[in-house]
Tab-separated table of C-alpha atoms and ligand atoms in Angstrom:
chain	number	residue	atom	x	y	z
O	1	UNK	CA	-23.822	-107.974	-18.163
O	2	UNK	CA	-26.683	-106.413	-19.961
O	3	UNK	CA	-25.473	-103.844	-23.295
O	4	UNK	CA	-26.243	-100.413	-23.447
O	5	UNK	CA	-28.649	-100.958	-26.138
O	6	UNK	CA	-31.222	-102.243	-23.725
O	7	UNK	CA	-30.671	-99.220	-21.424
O	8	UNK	CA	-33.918	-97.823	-21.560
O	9	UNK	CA	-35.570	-100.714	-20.376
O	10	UNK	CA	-33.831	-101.561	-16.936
O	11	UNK	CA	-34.448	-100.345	-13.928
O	12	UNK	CA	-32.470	-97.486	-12.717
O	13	UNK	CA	-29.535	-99.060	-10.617
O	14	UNK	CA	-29.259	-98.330	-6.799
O	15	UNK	CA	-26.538	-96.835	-4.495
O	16	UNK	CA	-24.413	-95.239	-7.266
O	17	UNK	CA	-25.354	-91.841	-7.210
O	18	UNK	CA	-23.315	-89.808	-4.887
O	19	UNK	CA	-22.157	-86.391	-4.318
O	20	UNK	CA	-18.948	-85.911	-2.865
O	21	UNK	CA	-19.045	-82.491	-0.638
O	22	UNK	CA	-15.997	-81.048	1.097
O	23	UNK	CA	-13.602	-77.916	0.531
O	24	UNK	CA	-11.118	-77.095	-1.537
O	25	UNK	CA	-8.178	-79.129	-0.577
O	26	UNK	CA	-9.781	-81.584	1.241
O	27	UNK	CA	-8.507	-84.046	-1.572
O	28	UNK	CA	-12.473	-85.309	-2.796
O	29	UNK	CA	-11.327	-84.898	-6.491
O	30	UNK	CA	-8.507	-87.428	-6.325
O	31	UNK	CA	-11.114	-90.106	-3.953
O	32	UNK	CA	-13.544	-89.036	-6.727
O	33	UNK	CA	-11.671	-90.727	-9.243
O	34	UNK	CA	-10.675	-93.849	-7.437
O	35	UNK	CA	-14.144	-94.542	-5.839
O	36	UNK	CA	-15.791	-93.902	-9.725
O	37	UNK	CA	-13.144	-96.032	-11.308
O	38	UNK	CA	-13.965	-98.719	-8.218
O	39	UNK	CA	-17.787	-98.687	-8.640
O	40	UNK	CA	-17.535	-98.311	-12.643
O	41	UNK	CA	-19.557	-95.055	-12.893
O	42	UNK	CA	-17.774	-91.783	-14.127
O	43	UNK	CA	-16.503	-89.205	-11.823
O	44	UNK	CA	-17.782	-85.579	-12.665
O	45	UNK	CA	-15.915	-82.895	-11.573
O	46	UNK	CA	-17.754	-79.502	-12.623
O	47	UNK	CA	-14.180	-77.569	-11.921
O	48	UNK	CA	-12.209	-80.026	-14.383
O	49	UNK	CA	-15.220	-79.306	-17.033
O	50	UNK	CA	-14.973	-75.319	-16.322
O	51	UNK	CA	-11.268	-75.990	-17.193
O	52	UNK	CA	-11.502	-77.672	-19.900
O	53	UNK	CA	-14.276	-75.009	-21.015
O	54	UNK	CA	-11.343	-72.586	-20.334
O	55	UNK	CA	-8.598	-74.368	-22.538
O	56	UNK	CA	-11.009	-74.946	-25.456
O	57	UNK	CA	-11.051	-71.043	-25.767
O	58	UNK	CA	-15.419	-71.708	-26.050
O	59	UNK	CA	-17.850	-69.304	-25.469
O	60	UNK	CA	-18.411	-70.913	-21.584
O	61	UNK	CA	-14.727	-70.845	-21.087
O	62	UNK	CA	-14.421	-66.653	-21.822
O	63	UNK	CA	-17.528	-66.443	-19.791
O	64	UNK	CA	-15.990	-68.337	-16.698
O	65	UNK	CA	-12.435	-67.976	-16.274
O	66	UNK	CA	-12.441	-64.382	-14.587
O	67	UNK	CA	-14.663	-65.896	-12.187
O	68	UNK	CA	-12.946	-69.042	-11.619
O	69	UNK	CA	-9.801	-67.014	-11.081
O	70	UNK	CA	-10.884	-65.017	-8.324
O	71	UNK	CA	-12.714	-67.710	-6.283
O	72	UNK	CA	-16.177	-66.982	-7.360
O	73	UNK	CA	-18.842	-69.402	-8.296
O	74	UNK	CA	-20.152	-69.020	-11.454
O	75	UNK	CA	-23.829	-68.403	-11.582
O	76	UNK	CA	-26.376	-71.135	-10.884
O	77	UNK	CA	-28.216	-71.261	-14.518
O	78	UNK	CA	-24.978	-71.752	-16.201
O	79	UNK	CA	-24.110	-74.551	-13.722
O	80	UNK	CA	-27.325	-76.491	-14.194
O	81	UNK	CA	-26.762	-76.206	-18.273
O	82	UNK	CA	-23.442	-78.142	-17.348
O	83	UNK	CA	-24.358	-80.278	-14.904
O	84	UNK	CA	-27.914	-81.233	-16.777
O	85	UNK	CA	-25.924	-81.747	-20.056
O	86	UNK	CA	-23.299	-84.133	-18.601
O	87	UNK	CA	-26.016	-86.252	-16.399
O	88	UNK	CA	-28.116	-86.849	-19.501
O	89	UNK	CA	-24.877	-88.541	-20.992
O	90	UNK	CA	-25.514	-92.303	-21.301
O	91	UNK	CA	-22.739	-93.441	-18.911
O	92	UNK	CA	-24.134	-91.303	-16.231
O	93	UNK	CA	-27.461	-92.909	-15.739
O	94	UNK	CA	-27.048	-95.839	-13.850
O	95	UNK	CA	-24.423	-93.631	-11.423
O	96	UNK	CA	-21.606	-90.843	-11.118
O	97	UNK	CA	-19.781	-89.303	-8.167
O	98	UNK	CA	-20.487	-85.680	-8.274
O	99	UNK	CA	-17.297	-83.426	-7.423
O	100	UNK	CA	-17.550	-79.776	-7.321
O	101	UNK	CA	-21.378	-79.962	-7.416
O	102	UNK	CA	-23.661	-79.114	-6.190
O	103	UNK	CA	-22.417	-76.033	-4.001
O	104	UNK	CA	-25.103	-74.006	-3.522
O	105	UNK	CA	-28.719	-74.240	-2.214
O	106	UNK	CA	-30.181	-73.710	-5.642
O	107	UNK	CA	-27.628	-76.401	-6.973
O	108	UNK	CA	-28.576	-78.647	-4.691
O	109	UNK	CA	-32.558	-78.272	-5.354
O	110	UNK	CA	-31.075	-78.804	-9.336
O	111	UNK	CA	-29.618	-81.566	-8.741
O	112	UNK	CA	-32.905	-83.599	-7.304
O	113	UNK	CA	-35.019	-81.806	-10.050
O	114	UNK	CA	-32.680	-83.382	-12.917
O	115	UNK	CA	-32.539	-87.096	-11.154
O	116	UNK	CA	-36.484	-86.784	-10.073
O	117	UNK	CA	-37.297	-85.872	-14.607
O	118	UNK	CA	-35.299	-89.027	-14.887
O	119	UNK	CA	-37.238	-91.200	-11.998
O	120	UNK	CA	-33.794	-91.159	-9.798
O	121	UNK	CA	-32.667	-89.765	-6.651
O	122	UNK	CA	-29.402	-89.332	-4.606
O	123	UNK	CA	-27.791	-91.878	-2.425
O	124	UNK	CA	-25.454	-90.337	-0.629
O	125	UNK	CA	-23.578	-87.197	0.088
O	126	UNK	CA	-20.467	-87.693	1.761
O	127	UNK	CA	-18.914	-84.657	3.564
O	128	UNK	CA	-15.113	-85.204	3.898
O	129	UNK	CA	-14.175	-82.868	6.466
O	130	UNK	CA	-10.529	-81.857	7.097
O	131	UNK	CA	-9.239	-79.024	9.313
O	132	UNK	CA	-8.653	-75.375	8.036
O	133	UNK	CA	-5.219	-74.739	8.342
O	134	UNK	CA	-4.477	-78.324	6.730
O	135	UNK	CA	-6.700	-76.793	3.627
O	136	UNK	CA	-4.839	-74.375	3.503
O	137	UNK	CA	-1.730	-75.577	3.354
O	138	UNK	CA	-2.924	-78.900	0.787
O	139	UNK	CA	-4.184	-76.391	-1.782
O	140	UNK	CA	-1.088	-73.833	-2.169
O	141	UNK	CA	1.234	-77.121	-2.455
O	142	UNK	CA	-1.411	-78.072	-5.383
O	143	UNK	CA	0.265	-75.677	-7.506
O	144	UNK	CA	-2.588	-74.956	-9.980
O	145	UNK	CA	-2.519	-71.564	-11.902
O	146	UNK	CA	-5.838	-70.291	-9.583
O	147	UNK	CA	-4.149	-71.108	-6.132
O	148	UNK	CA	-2.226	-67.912	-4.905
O	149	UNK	CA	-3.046	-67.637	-0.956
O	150	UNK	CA	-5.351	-64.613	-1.913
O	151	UNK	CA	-7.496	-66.769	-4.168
O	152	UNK	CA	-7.382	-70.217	-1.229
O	153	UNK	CA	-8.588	-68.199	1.404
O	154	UNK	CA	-11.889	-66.547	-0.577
O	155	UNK	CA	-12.871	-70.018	-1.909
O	156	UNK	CA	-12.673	-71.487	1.817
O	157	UNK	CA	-14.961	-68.047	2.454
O	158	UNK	CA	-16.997	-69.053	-0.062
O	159	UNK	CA	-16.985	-72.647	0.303
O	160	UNK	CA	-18.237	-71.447	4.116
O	161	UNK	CA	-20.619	-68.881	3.208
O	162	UNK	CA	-22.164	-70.876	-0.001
O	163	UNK	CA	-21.852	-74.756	0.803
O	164	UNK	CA	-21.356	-75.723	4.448
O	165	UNK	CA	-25.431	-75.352	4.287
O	166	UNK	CA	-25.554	-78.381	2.344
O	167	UNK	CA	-24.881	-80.473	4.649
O	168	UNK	CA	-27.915	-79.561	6.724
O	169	UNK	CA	-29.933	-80.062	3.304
O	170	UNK	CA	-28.895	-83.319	2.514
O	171	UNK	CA	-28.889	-84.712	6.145
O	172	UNK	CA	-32.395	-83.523	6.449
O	173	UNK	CA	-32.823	-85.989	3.419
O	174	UNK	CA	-30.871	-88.681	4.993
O	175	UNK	CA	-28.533	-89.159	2.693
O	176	UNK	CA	-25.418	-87.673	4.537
O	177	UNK	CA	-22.141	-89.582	5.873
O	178	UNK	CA	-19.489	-87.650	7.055
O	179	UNK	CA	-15.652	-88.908	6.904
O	180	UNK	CA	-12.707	-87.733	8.488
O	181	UNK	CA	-10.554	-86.904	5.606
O	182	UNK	CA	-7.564	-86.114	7.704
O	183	UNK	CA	-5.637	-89.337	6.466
O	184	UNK	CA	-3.764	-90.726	4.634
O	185	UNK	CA	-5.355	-91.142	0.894
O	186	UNK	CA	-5.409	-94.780	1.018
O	187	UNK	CA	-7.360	-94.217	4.509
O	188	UNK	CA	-9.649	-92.183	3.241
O	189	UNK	CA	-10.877	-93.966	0.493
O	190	UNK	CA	-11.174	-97.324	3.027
O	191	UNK	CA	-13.886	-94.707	4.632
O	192	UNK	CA	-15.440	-93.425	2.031
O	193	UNK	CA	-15.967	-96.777	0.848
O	194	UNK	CA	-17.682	-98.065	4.136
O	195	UNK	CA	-19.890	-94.714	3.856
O	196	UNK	CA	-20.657	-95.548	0.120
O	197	UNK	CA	-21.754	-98.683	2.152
U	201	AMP	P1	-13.040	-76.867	-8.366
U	201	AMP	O1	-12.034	-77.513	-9.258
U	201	AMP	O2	-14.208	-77.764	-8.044
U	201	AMP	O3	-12.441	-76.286	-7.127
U	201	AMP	O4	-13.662	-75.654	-9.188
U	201	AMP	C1	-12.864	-74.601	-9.664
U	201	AMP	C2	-13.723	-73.356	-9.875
U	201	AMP	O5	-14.740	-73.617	-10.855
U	201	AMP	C3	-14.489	-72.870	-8.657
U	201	AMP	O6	-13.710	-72.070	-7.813
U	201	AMP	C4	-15.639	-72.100	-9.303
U	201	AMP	O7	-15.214	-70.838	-9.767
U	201	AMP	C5	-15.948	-72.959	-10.511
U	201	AMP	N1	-16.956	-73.993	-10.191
U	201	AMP	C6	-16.787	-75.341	-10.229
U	201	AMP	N2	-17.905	-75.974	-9.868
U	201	AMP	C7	-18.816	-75.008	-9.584
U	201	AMP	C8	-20.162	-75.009	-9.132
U	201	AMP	N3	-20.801	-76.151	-8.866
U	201	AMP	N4	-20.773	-73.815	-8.954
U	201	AMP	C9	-20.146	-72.651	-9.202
U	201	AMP	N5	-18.883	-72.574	-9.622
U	201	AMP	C10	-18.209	-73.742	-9.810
């Protein structure tokens, strides 16, 4: 296997770059993690950066946590810093499974501007689609400090209102799968993996 000293001179690797898209609760974080760890790319998860962002006490943390606590999106520009900053990261060239981002229209168009500055584009965007009151019921037995029922229901608003479009986006690009991710986890991953293909 080639170093990452002679990075810059291979071709930019195929079928690694993916975008996970599905609710909150619909359990793409934890198949984000196995399917990078699988595939040897990193999983990015723009929530679990916000967080960190948030426990660090750093100027992007005080700037997002009121937001993230109500179940908000934080603005666009500040998203791209992030997710620009993290893709430019060596281990990210060659592949990463997006989670969390894009979910917006303007993300989306972002996202291909990034990859297209570094000659790359997306291979897939997997929807995993699971039914409402399931989400519902997944993310308040998540116990994390931002899931009252209050703050559940406006990101599945949200979530509705700001990135259900995507999938029209991306399947105009031919890119989308869609997976039933009302399964078990292990099941899930089996079809994410065939969708990966
Ligand atoms: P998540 O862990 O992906 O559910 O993200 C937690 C929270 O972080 C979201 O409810 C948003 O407030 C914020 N966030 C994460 N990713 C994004 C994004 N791509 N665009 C806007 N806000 C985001």
């Amino acid at each position: 296997m080639a170093g990452c000293a002679a990075a810059e001179a291979e071709p930019v690797a195929e079928g690694k770059r993916i975008v996970l898209l599905g609710p909150p609760g619909s359990g793409k974080g934890t198949q984000a993690g196995m399917l990078a760890a699988e595939l040897g790319v990193p999983a990015i998860s723009t929530g679990e950066m916000l967080r960190d962002a948030v426990t660090l006490g750093s100027e992007l943390g005080k700037r997002v946590e009121g937001i993230m606590n109500s179940g908000a999106l934080v603005d666009d520009e500040t998203m791209a810093d992030v997710v620009r900053a993290r893709l430019a990261r060596p281990d990210a060239r060659d592949g990463f499974i997006l989670d969390g981002y894009p979910r917006t229209l303007p993300q989306a168009e972002t996202l291909s501007s990034i990859l297209a500055d570094g000659g790359r584009t997306l291979d897939r965007a997997i929807l995993v689609d699971v039914p409402e009151d399931e989400l519902v019921a997944r993310a308040l037995g998540r116990g994390r400090a931002d899931d009252t029922e209050e703050v559940v229901r406006e990101r599945l608003r949200v979530y509705h209102e700001k990135t259900e479009p995507l999938t029209g986006y991306y399947e105009a690009r031919e890119v989308l799968r869609k997976v039933d991710g009302h399964a078990a986890i292990e099941r899930v991953t089996e079809r994410l993996r065939e969708a990966i293909g």
